[in-house]
XYZ file of N, CA, C and O in Angstrom:
480
model
N 32.305 -24.861 9.998
C 31.081 -24.212 10.484
C 30.278 -23.708 9.288
O 30.821 -23.131 8.365
N 28.980 -23.927 9.325
C 28.086 -23.454 8.272
C 27.643 -22.041 8.603
O 27.235 -21.756 9.730
N 27.742 -21.143 7.655
C 27.200 -19.798 7.836
C 25.899 -19.683 7.062
O 25.713 -20.321 6.021
N 25.009 -18.884 7.581
C 23.662 -18.752 7.032
C 23.376 -17.290 6.751
O 23.563 -16.446 7.635
N 22.912 -16.995 5.560
C 22.583 -15.626 5.177
C 21.178 -15.607 4.600
O 20.923 -16.214 3.555
N 20.286 -14.904 5.292
C 18.903 -14.800 4.853
C 18.698 -13.519 4.065
O 19.324 -12.495 4.345
N 17.793 -13.586 3.092
C 17.474 -12.408 2.294
C 16.072 -12.536 1.740
O 15.458 -13.602 1.815
N 15.586 -11.430 1.178
C 14.304 -11.454 0.491
C 13.155 -10.821 1.230
O 12.048 -10.725 0.700
N 13.384 -10.397 2.462
C 12.312 -9.775 3.211
C 11.945 -8.405 2.656
O 12.587 -7.895 1.733
N 10.909 -7.821 3.233
C 10.483 -6.497 2.805
C 9.135 -6.150 3.369
O 8.617 -6.826 4.253
N 8.581 -5.078 2.829
C 7.268 -4.592 3.235
C 6.258 -4.982 2.161
O 6.470 -4.721 0.972
N 5.172 -5.605 2.582
C 4.159 -6.054 1.635
C 2.782 -5.845 2.249
O 2.632 -5.893 3.485
N 1.794 -5.629 1.416
C 0.422 -5.481 1.907
C -0.179 -6.854 2.206
O 0.222 -7.876 1.632
N -1.144 -6.854 3.086
C -1.857 -8.095 3.394
C -2.387 -8.724 2.109
O -2.911 -8.024 1.239
N -2.239 -10.035 2.029
C -2.638 -10.745 0.825
C -1.534 -10.911 -0.188
O -1.682 -11.680 -1.151
N -0.431 -10.225 0.028
C 0.684 -10.282 -0.902
C 1.596 -11.475 -0.673
O 1.335 -12.335 0.179
N 2.683 -11.494 -1.430
C 3.622 -12.622 -1.386
C 5.052 -12.130 -1.281
O 5.377 -11.023 -1.719
N 5.890 -12.955 -0.702
C 7.329 -12.739 -0.655
C 8.022 -14.088 -0.764
O 7.472 -15.112 -0.342
N 9.245 -14.054 -1.274
C 10.054 -15.264 -1.346
C 11.354 -15.007 -0.602
O 12.119 -14.116 -0.973
N 11.587 -15.755 0.445
C 12.797 -15.621 1.241
C 13.820 -16.662 0.803
O 13.453 -17.787 0.444
N 15.069 -16.293 0.894
C 16.140 -17.208 0.532
C 17.149 -17.308 1.662
O 17.443 -16.304 2.324
N 17.671 -18.493 1.868
C 18.725 -18.733 2.846
C 19.900 -19.350 2.094
O 19.759 -20.424 1.496
N 21.013 -18.660 2.108
C 22.224 -19.167 1.468
C 23.167 -19.694 2.539
O 23.492 -18.974 3.490
N 23.569 -20.925 2.403
C 24.437 -21.557 3.402
C 25.787 -21.888 2.794
O 25.880 -22.296 1.646
N 26.800 -21.681 3.576
C 28.133 -22.050 3.137
C 28.445 -23.456 3.634
O 27.736 -24.002 4.476
N 29.506 -24.031 3.122
C 29.921 -25.327 3.651
C 29.505 -26.494 2.777
O 28.417 -26.500 2.200
N 30.385 -27.466 2.690
C 30.125 -28.607 1.826
C 29.170 -29.615 2.437
O 28.751 -30.539 1.778
N 28.826 -29.433 3.725
C 27.966 -30.403 4.407
C 26.502 -29.996 4.387
O 25.679 -30.640 5.015
N 26.170 -28.939 3.682
C 24.800 -28.415 3.694
C 23.777 -29.495 3.379
O 22.747 -29.600 4.045
N 24.053 -30.310 2.380
C 23.067 -31.285 1.931
C 22.808 -32.389 2.954
O 21.880 -33.165 2.789
N 23.614 -32.473 3.991
C 23.394 -33.478 5.034
C 22.288 -33.082 6.004
O 21.742 -33.929 6.700
N 21.993 -31.792 6.063
C 21.110 -31.298 7.116
C 19.680 -31.075 6.636
O 19.448 -30.540 5.559
N 18.738 -31.458 7.480
C 17.394 -30.924 7.314
C 17.478 -29.450 7.676
O 18.242 -29.061 8.556
N 16.709 -28.633 6.971
C 16.772 -27.192 7.183
C 15.404 -26.647 7.539
O 14.364 -27.220 7.149
N 15.402 -25.564 8.262
C 14.136 -24.986 8.667
C 14.155 -23.479 8.647
O 15.214 -22.855 8.603
N 12.973 -22.913 8.653
C 12.783 -21.479 8.818
C 12.105 -21.237 10.162
O 11.208 -21.990 10.564
N 12.542 -20.183 10.805
C 11.982 -19.746 12.079
C 11.675 -18.254 11.979
O 12.181 -17.574 11.092
N 10.868 -17.755 12.876
C 10.597 -16.330 12.871
C 10.430 -15.825 14.304
O 10.066 -16.592 15.198
N 10.704 -14.547 14.453
C 10.579 -13.926 15.765
C 9.968 -12.554 15.603
O 10.548 -11.674 14.971
N 8.785 -12.404 16.173
C 8.119 -11.113 16.194
C 8.539 -10.363 17.458
O 8.988 -10.982 18.425
N 8.400 -9.050 17.460
C 8.795 -8.274 18.635
C 8.132 -8.791 19.904
O 6.935 -9.092 19.906
N 8.924 -8.959 20.935
C 8.464 -9.402 22.254
C 7.949 -10.831 22.262
O 7.327 -11.261 23.241
N 8.196 -11.566 21.196
C 7.802 -12.978 21.146
C 9.037 -13.872 21.082
O 10.117 -13.429 20.677
N 8.859 -15.118 21.435
C 9.937 -16.078 21.284
C 10.064 -16.474 19.812
O 9.110 -16.369 19.040
N 11.254 -16.906 19.445
C 11.458 -17.411 18.101
C 10.632 -18.690 17.933
O 10.619 -19.564 18.805
N 9.935 -18.805 16.808
C 9.063 -19.943 16.604
C 9.354 -20.641 15.280
O 9.804 -20.016 14.317
N 9.051 -21.901 15.255
C 9.228 -22.716 14.061
C 8.195 -22.333 12.999
O 7.028 -22.102 13.311
N 8.636 -22.305 11.740
C 7.738 -21.990 10.635
C 7.604 -23.177 9.684
O 6.509 -23.618 9.372
N 8.746 -23.676 9.206
C 8.716 -24.753 8.210
C 10.056 -25.461 8.202
O 11.070 -24.889 8.591
N 10.042 -26.715 7.743
C 11.270 -27.491 7.648
C 11.222 -28.374 6.411
O 10.143 -28.726 5.921
N 12.407 -28.741 5.952
C 12.521 -29.613 4.787
C 13.656 -30.596 5.048
O 14.689 -30.233 5.604
N 13.446 -31.832 4.641
C 14.454 -32.863 4.869
C 15.691 -32.609 4.022
O 15.681 -31.780 3.115
N 16.749 -33.342 4.322
C 18.012 -33.120 3.623
C 17.881 -33.352 2.121
O 18.499 -32.646 1.328
N 17.060 -34.287 1.730
C 16.866 -34.579 0.301
C 15.823 -33.686 -0.339
O 15.734 -33.606 -1.567
N 15.015 -33.056 0.495
C 13.926 -32.231 -0.017
C 12.632 -32.985 -0.195
O 11.629 -32.409 -0.594
N 12.629 -34.252 0.143
C 11.457 -35.063 -0.114
C 10.346 -34.934 0.908
O 9.205 -35.303 0.648
N 10.676 -34.404 2.075
C 9.674 -34.251 3.135
C 9.690 -32.836 3.671
O 10.754 -32.233 3.839
N 8.509 -32.329 3.953
C 8.377 -30.989 4.509
C 7.414 -31.007 5.688
O 6.605 -31.925 5.837
N 7.526 -29.971 6.504
C 6.626 -29.832 7.653
C 6.398 -28.351 7.880
O 7.305 -27.542 7.707
N 5.180 -28.011 8.310
C 4.826 -26.610 8.480
C 4.129 -26.382 9.809
O 3.408 -27.260 10.305
N 4.330 -25.216 10.356
C 3.524 -24.802 11.494
C 2.083 -24.636 11.030
O 1.834 -24.261 9.870
N 1.142 -24.910 11.906
C -0.272 -24.806 11.534
C -0.623 -23.408 11.028
O -1.469 -23.256 10.147
N 0.026 -22.418 11.555
C -0.309 -21.027 11.212
C 0.060 -20.667 9.779
O -0.447 -19.679 9.250
N 0.923 -21.438 9.152
C 1.351 -21.100 7.790
C 0.990 -22.184 6.780
O 1.195 -22.007 5.577
N 0.456 -23.285 7.248
C 0.138 -24.406 6.377
C -0.827 -23.971 5.286
O -1.832 -23.293 5.551
N -0.515 -24.346 4.058
C -1.353 -23.971 2.929
C -1.019 -22.622 2.333
O -1.506 -22.278 1.248
N -0.203 -21.829 3.018
C 0.176 -20.502 2.511
C 1.669 -20.424 2.181
O 2.062 -19.706 1.268
N 2.488 -21.121 2.941
C 3.940 -21.082 2.762
C 4.414 -22.396 2.158
O 3.867 -23.472 2.439
N 5.474 -22.313 1.365
C 6.090 -23.500 0.773
C 7.593 -23.407 0.933
O 8.214 -22.414 0.534
N 8.182 -24.440 1.505
C 9.632 -24.488 1.670
C 10.218 -25.415 0.607
O 9.635 -26.446 0.260
N 11.376 -25.036 0.079
C 12.070 -25.855 -0.911
C 13.573 -25.651 -0.732
O 14.001 -24.741 -0.027
N 14.341 -26.480 -1.386
C 15.785 -26.343 -1.281
C 16.456 -26.752 -2.578
O 15.907 -27.514 -3.366
N 17.648 -26.231 -2.768
C 18.481 -26.578 -3.909
C 19.856 -26.932 -3.355
O 20.647 -26.055 -3.024
N 20.130 -28.213 -3.236
C 21.400 -28.637 -2.632
C 22.597 -28.302 -3.520
O 23.712 -28.150 -3.025
N 22.373 -28.185 -4.800
C 23.468 -27.805 -5.686
C 23.909 -26.371 -5.479
O 25.070 -26.023 -5.698
N 22.983 -25.533 -5.019
C 23.288 -24.118 -4.788
C 23.357 -23.784 -3.303
O 23.555 -22.626 -2.939
N 23.169 -24.783 -2.441
C 23.184 -24.549 -0.992
C 22.187 -23.477 -0.565
O 22.507 -22.571 0.211
N 20.975 -23.572 -1.077
C 19.962 -22.583 -0.720
C 18.667 -23.253 -0.263
O 18.350 -24.366 -0.675
N 17.969 -22.543 0.587
C 16.642 -22.941 1.040
C 15.727 -21.755 0.816
O 16.066 -20.625 1.180
N 14.578 -21.997 0.242
C 13.646 -20.929 -0.102
C 12.340 -21.101 0.662
O 11.882 -22.225 0.873
N 11.773 -19.986 1.071
C 10.457 -19.995 1.698
C 9.558 -19.080 0.883
O 9.721 -17.857 0.911
N 8.651 -19.667 0.143
C 7.660 -18.900 -0.628
C 6.472 -18.642 0.283
O 5.853 -19.588 0.782
N 6.156 -17.376 0.467
C 5.085 -16.993 1.383
C 3.984 -16.296 0.608
O 4.221 -15.256 -0.004
N 2.805 -16.873 0.636
C 1.643 -16.308 -0.051
C 0.561 -15.960 0.960
O 0.591 -16.418 2.106
N -0.378 -15.165 0.530
C -1.514 -14.773 1.379
C -1.032 -14.268 2.735
O -1.552 -14.662 3.784
N -0.077 -13.398 2.694
C 0.501 -12.890 3.934
C -0.500 -12.043 4.706
O -1.357 -11.361 4.120
N -0.398 -12.105 6.022
C -1.238 -11.271 6.880
C -0.358 -10.616 7.943
O 0.796 -11.034 8.145
N -0.860 -9.598 8.617
C -0.021 -8.866 9.583
C 0.596 -9.746 10.659
O 1.661 -9.419 11.192
N -0.035 -10.869 10.988
C 0.537 -11.764 11.994
C 1.811 -12.444 11.518
O 2.535 -13.036 12.323
N 2.095 -12.372 10.234
C 3.335 -12.940 9.705
C 4.511 -11.980 9.857
O 5.642 -12.343 9.530
N 4.255 -10.780 10.318
C 5.325 -9.803 10.508
C 6.316 -10.305 11.552
O 5.941 -10.629 12.679
N 7.569 -10.386 11.162
C 8.612 -10.923 12.042
C 9.949 -10.860 11.319
O 10.008 -10.584 10.120
N 11.007 -11.136 12.073
C 12.303 -11.386 11.448
C 12.393 -12.894 11.212
O 12.132 -13.687 12.121
N 12.733 -13.265 10.000
C 12.779 -14.659 9.608
C 14.237 -15.136 9.537
O 15.094 -14.442 8.983
N 14.463 -16.320 10.074
C 15.794 -16.917 10.139
C 15.753 -18.341 9.608
O 14.731 -19.019 9.704
N 16.875 -18.802 9.112
C 16.989 -20.215 8.756
C 18.040 -20.877 9.651
O 18.895 -20.208 10.226
N 17.927 -22.173 9.768
C 18.874 -22.946 10.571
C 18.699 -24.403 10.183
O 17.668 -24.792 9.630
N 19.669 -25.222 10.471
C 19.471 -26.657 10.382
C 18.530 -27.074 11.511
O 18.427 -26.381 12.530
N 17.828 -28.170 11.325
C 16.894 -28.633 12.348
C 17.170 -30.090 12.680
O 17.625 -30.868 11.842
N 16.853 -30.463 13.932
C 16.963 -31.856 14.334
C 15.622 -32.561 14.122
O 14.693 -31.990 13.554
N 15.524 -33.775 14.607
C 14.321 -34.567 14.366
C 13.093 -34.005 15.077
O 11.966 -34.370 14.745
N 13.297 -33.149 16.049
C 12.185 -32.493 16.752
C 11.876 -31.129 16.163
O 11.082 -30.383 16.740
N 12.521 -30.807 15.062
C 12.335 -29.513 14.391
C 12.817 -28.357 15.255
O 12.347 -27.226 15.111
N 13.740 -28.646 16.126
C 14.411 -27.600 16.894
C 15.658 -27.168 16.143
O 16.246 -27.969 15.410
N 16.076 -25.916 16.298
C 17.299 -25.481 15.619
C 18.506 -26.284 16.078
O 18.647 -26.576 17.260
N 19.360 -26.621 15.126
C 20.507 -27.454 15.438
C 21.742 -26.632 15.778
O 22.510 -26.979 16.657
N 21.930 -25.537 15.058
C 23.110 -24.715 15.287
C 22.849 -23.707 16.396
O 21.733 -23.193 16.528
N 23.883 -23.412 17.153
C 23.762 -22.391 18.199
C 23.824 -20.985 17.622
O 23.451 -20.028 18.301
N 24.321 -20.872 16.398
C 24.444 -19.536 15.825
C 23.346 -19.288 14.807
O 22.742 -20.214 14.283
N 23.077 -18.014 14.571
C 22.041 -17.587 13.650
C 22.593 -16.532 12.694
O 23.537 -15.825 13.023
N 21.965 -16.446 11.534
C 22.295 -15.359 10.635
C 21.659 -14.071 11.119
O 21.081 -14.016 12.209
N 21.729 -13.044 10.298
C 21.169 -11.753 10.694
C 19.657 -11.718 10.535
O 18.991 -10.831 11.060
N 19.117 -12.676 9.821
C 17.683 -12.700 9.595
C 17.265 -11.713 8.518
O 18.050 -10.879 8.052
N 16.018 -11.814 8.116
C 15.463 -10.881 7.140
C 14.083 -10.444 7.620
O 13.257 -11.274 8.010
N 13.859 -9.141 7.619
C 12.626 -8.580 8.168
C 11.486 -8.685 7.161
O 11.625 -8.274 6.011
N 10.378 -9.212 7.626
C 9.141 -9.243 6.840
C 8.105 -8.412 7.583
O 7.827 -8.663 8.766
N 7.561 -7.429 6.896
C 6.535 -6.580 7.479
C 5.315 -6.609 6.580
O 5.408 -6.305 5.389
N 4.178 -6.982 7.152
C 2.938 -7.078 6.393
C 1.985 -6.017 6.917
O 1.621 -6.021 8.102
N 1.589 -5.113 6.058
C 0.689 -4.035 6.455
C -0.761 -4.429 6.163
O -1.042 -5.163 5.216
N -1.638 -3.928 6.997
C -3.064 -4.261 6.831
C -3.758 -3.292 5.905
O -3.211 -2.279 5.506
């Protein structure tokens, strides 16, 4: 079983930046496409970004396109989400997970997530 640990969240002013990291255990990490999701209070968890197993392809939700960048390091079993030009609508708990071809989460389990709060 792959375990996922997210980190890097915090409080930032609108227009600021944060870099989130997802550390995954397990030797099979490099086989999976990986994604970031987020959940704001009283909202459903939503897709943010995904990256293919090799790192050669990425996909973004329209709401973050041009502001967020996803990357991965298979040697270190990590996935990073660089978030720039943050706005209050980005406030949420951010999670990582493997993703299937429809960009839906693959694993039934989730890490603890990391809180991102953007003040206006």
